[in-house]
Short mmCIF file of C-alpha atoms and ligand atoms in Angstrom, two decimals:
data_model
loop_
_atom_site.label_atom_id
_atom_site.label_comp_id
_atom_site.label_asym_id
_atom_site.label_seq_id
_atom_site.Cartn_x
_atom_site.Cartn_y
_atom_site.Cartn_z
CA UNK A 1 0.00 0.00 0.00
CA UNK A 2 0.97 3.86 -0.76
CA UNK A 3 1.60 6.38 1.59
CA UNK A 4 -1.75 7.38 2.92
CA UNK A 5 -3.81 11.05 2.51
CA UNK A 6 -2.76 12.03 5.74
CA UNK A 7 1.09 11.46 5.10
CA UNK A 8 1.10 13.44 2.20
CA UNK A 9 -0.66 16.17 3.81
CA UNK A 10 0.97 18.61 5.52
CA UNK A 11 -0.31 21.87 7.90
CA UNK A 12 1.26 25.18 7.55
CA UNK A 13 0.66 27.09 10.69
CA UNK A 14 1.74 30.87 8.83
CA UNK A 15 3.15 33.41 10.88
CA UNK A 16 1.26 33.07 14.23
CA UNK A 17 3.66 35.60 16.30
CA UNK A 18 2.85 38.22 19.18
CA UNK A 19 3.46 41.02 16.97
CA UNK A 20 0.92 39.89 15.01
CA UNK A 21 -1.63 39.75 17.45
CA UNK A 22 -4.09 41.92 20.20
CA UNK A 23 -3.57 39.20 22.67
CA UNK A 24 0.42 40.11 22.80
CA UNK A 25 -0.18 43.78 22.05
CA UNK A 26 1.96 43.33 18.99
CA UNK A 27 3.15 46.60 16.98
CA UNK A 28 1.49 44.95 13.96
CA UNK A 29 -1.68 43.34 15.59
CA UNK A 30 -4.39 42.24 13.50
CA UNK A 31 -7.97 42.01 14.12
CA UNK A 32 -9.67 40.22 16.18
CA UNK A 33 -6.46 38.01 17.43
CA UNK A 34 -7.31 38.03 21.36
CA UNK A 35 -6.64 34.69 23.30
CA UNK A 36 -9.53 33.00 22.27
CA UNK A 37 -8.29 32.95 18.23
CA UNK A 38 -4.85 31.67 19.50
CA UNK A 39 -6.28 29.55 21.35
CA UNK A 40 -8.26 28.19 18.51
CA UNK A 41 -5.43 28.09 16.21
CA UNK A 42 -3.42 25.86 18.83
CA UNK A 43 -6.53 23.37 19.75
CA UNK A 44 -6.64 22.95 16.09
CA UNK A 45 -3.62 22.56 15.34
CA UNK A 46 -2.84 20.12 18.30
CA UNK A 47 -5.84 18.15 16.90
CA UNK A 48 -4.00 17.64 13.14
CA UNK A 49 -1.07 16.71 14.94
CA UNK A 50 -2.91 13.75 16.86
CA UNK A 51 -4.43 12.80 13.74
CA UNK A 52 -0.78 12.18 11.87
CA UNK A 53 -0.67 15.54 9.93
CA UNK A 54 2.79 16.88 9.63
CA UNK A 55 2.85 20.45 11.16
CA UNK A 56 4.96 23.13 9.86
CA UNK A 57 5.64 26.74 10.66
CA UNK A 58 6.74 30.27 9.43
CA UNK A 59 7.86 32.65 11.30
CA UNK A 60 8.85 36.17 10.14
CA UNK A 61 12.06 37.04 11.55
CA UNK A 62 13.66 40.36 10.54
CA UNK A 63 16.74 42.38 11.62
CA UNK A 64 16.26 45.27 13.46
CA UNK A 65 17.02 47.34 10.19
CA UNK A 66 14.40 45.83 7.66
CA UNK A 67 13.36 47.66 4.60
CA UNK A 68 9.69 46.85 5.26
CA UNK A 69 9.80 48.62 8.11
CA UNK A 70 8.85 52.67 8.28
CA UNK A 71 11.84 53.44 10.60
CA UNK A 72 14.40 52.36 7.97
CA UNK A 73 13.49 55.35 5.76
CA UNK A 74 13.69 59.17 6.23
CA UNK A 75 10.29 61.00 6.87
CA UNK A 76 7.98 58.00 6.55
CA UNK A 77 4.84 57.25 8.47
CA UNK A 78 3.82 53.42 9.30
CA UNK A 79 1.42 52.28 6.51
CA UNK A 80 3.22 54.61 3.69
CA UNK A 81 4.12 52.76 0.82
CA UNK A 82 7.34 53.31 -1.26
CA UNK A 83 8.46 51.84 -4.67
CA UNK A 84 11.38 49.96 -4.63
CA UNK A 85 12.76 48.25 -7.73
CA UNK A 86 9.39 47.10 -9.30
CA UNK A 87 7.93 46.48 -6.26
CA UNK A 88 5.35 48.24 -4.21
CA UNK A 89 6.62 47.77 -0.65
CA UNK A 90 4.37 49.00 2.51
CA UNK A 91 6.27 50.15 5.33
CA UNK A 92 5.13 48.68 8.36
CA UNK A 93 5.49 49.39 12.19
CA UNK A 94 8.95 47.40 13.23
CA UNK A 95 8.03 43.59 13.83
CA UNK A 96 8.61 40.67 14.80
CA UNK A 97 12.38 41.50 15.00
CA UNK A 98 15.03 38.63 15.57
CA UNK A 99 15.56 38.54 18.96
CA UNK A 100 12.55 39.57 20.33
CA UNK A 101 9.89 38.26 22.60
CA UNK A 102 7.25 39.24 20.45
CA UNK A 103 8.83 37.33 17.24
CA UNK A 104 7.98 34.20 19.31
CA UNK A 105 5.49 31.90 17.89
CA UNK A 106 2.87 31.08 20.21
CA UNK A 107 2.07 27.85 18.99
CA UNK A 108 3.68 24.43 21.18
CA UNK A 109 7.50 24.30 18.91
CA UNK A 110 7.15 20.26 19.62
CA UNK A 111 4.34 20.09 17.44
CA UNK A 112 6.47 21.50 14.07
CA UNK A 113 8.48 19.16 12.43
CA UNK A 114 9.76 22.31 10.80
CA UNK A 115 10.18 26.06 11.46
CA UNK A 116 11.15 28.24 8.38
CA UNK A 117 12.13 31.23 8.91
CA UNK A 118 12.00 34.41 6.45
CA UNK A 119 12.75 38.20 5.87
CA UNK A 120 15.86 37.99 7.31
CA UNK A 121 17.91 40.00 4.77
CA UNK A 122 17.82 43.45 5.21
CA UNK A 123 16.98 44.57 2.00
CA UNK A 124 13.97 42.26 1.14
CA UNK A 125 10.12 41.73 2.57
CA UNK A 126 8.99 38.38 2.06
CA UNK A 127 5.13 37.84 2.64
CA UNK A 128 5.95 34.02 1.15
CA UNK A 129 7.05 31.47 3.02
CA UNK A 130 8.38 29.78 0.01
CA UNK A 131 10.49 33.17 -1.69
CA UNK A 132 11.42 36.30 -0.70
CA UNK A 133 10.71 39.10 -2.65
CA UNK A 134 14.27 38.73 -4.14
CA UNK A 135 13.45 35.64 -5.46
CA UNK A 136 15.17 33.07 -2.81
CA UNK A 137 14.38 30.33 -1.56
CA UNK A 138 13.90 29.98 2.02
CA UNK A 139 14.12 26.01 1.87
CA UNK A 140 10.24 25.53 2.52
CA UNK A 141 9.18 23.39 -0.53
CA UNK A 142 12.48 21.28 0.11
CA UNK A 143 11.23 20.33 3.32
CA UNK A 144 7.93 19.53 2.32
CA UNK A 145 9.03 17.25 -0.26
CA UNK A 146 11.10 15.58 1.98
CA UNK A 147 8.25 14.45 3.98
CA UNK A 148 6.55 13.46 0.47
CA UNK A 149 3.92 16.08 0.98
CA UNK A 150 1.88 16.86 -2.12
CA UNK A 151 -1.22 18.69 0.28
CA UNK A 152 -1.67 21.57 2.19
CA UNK A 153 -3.59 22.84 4.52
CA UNK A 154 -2.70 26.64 5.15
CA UNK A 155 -4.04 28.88 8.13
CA UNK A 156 -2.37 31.70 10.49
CA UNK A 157 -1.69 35.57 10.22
CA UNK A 158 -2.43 37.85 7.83
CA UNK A 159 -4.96 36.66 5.22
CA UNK A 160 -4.03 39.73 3.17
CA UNK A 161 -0.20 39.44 3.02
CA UNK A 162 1.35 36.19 4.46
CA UNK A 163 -1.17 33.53 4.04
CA UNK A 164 -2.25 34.76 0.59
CA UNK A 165 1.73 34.82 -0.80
CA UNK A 166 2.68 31.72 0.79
CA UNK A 167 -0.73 29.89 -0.93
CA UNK A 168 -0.34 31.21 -4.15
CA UNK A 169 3.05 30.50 -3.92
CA UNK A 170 1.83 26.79 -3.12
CA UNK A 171 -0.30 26.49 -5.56
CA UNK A 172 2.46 27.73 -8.33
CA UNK A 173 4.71 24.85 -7.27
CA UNK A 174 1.75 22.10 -7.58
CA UNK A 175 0.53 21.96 -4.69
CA UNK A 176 -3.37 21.03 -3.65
CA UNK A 177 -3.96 24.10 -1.26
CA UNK A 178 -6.85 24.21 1.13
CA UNK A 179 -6.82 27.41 3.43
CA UNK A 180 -8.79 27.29 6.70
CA UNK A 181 -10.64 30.75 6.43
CA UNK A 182 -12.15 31.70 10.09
CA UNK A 183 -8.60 30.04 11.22
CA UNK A 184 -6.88 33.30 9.30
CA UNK A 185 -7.14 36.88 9.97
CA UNK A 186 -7.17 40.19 7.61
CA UNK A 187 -4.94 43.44 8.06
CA UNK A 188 -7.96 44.81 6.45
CA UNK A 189 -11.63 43.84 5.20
CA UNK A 190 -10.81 44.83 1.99
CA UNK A 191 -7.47 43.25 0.92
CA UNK A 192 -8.69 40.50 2.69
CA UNK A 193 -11.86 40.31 0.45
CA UNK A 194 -9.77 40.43 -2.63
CA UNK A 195 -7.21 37.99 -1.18
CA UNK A 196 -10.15 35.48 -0.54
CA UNK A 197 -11.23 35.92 -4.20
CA UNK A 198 -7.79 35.75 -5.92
CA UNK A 199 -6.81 32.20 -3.93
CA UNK A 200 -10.72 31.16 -4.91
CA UNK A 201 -9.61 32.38 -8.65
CA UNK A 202 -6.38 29.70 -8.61
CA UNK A 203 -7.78 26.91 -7.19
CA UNK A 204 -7.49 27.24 -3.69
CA UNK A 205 -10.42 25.21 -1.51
CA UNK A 206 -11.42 27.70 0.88
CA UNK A 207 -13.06 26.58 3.84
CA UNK A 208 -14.57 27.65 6.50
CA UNK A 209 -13.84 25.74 9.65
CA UNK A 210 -11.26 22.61 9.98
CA UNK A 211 -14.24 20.27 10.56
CA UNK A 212 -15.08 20.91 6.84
CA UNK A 213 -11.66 19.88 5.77
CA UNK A 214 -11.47 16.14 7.54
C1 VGL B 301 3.04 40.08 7.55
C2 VGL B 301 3.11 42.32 7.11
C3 VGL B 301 4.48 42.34 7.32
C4 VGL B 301 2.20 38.84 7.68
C5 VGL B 301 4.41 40.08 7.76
O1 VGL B 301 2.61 37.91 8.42
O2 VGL B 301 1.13 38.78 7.06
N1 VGL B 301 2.41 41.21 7.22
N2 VGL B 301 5.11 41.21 7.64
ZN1 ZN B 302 7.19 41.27 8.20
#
């Protein structure tokens, strides 16, 4: 017999870090992320783990000096956007710096079998889990297919910039994607409305509570 549905799906738990939340007070907190969302997110995810899912994390982890972040230009306001290159790059309040307490994840680390980490270099944002806006790799689809994982199932922090990048980055590179909706949270209603529709528009399952999904 093959490997089974559940081996070659995997969970990726995106970005679920105090800065990104009300519960921690984070400098970047997102809507309606008190203690009973994280909680949520960790019952859940404890609950894939139990069944034989493969949990995996991202964690955005910048130096102290990070483009994306307002404080690393002259005269710019958090939320002001800026070209750079090609790009379109919003400056953000500093987060989730390396180091930090609020860069934590505040999920159980013995439930990952893998952390990837991302934004790191100074001089590029990377909403993606799977490429930074430079184009590199952060080793993400490597260790997915080293577990022989051909599935995901995608849910964390933000809807809008994170989740969406690293699922449409997913999807790009073959994988199934299913995305957990009330298990993700918007910057804002409206990106997060046109994020919804754009993962709907490649393929992405969208669901609306984990019990749909198993
Ligand atoms: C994120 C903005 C800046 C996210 C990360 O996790 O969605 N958003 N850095
Ligand atoms: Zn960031």
């Amino acid at each position: 017999m093959g490997i089974s549905i559940i081996d070659q799906t995997g969970v990726i738990v995106v970005d679920m870090q105090g800065d990104f939340t009300l519960l921690k007070k984070g400098s970047l907190a997102v809507q309606d992320t008190d203690q009973s969302y994280v909680d949520k997110v960790h019952t859940v995810t404890k609950q894939l783990k139990s069944k034989g899912y493969k949990i995996f994390a991202t964690q955005d982890f910048h130096p102290q000096n990070h483009i994306s972040f307002y404080t690393s230009h002259n005269d710019k306001a958090p939320y002001d956007t800026i070209e750079i290159e090609d790009r379109v790059q919003i400056l953000w309040p500093p987060h989730c710096v390396q180091g930090s307490d609020n860069a934590d994840i505040l999920i159980d680390s013995n439930l990952f079998s893998g952390i990837v980490q991302k934004g790191m270099d100074p001089k590029y944002d990377s909403y993606s889990g799977f490429f930074d806006d430079g184009g590199i790799n952060t080793g993400l689809e490597e260790l997915l297919k080293s577990f022989q994982i051909n599935t995901l199932i995608i849910f964390g922090l933000a809807t809008d910039y994170c989740v969406k990048a690293t699922a449409m980055d997913a999807v790009q590179l073959g994988f199934n994607v299913i995305l957990i909706e009330s298990l993700c949270k918007g910057v804002a209603e409206d990106t997060t409305l046109s994020a919804l529709k754009e993962m709907k528009s490649v393929g992405i399952k969208i669901i609306p509570s984990i019990s749909d999904a198993l």
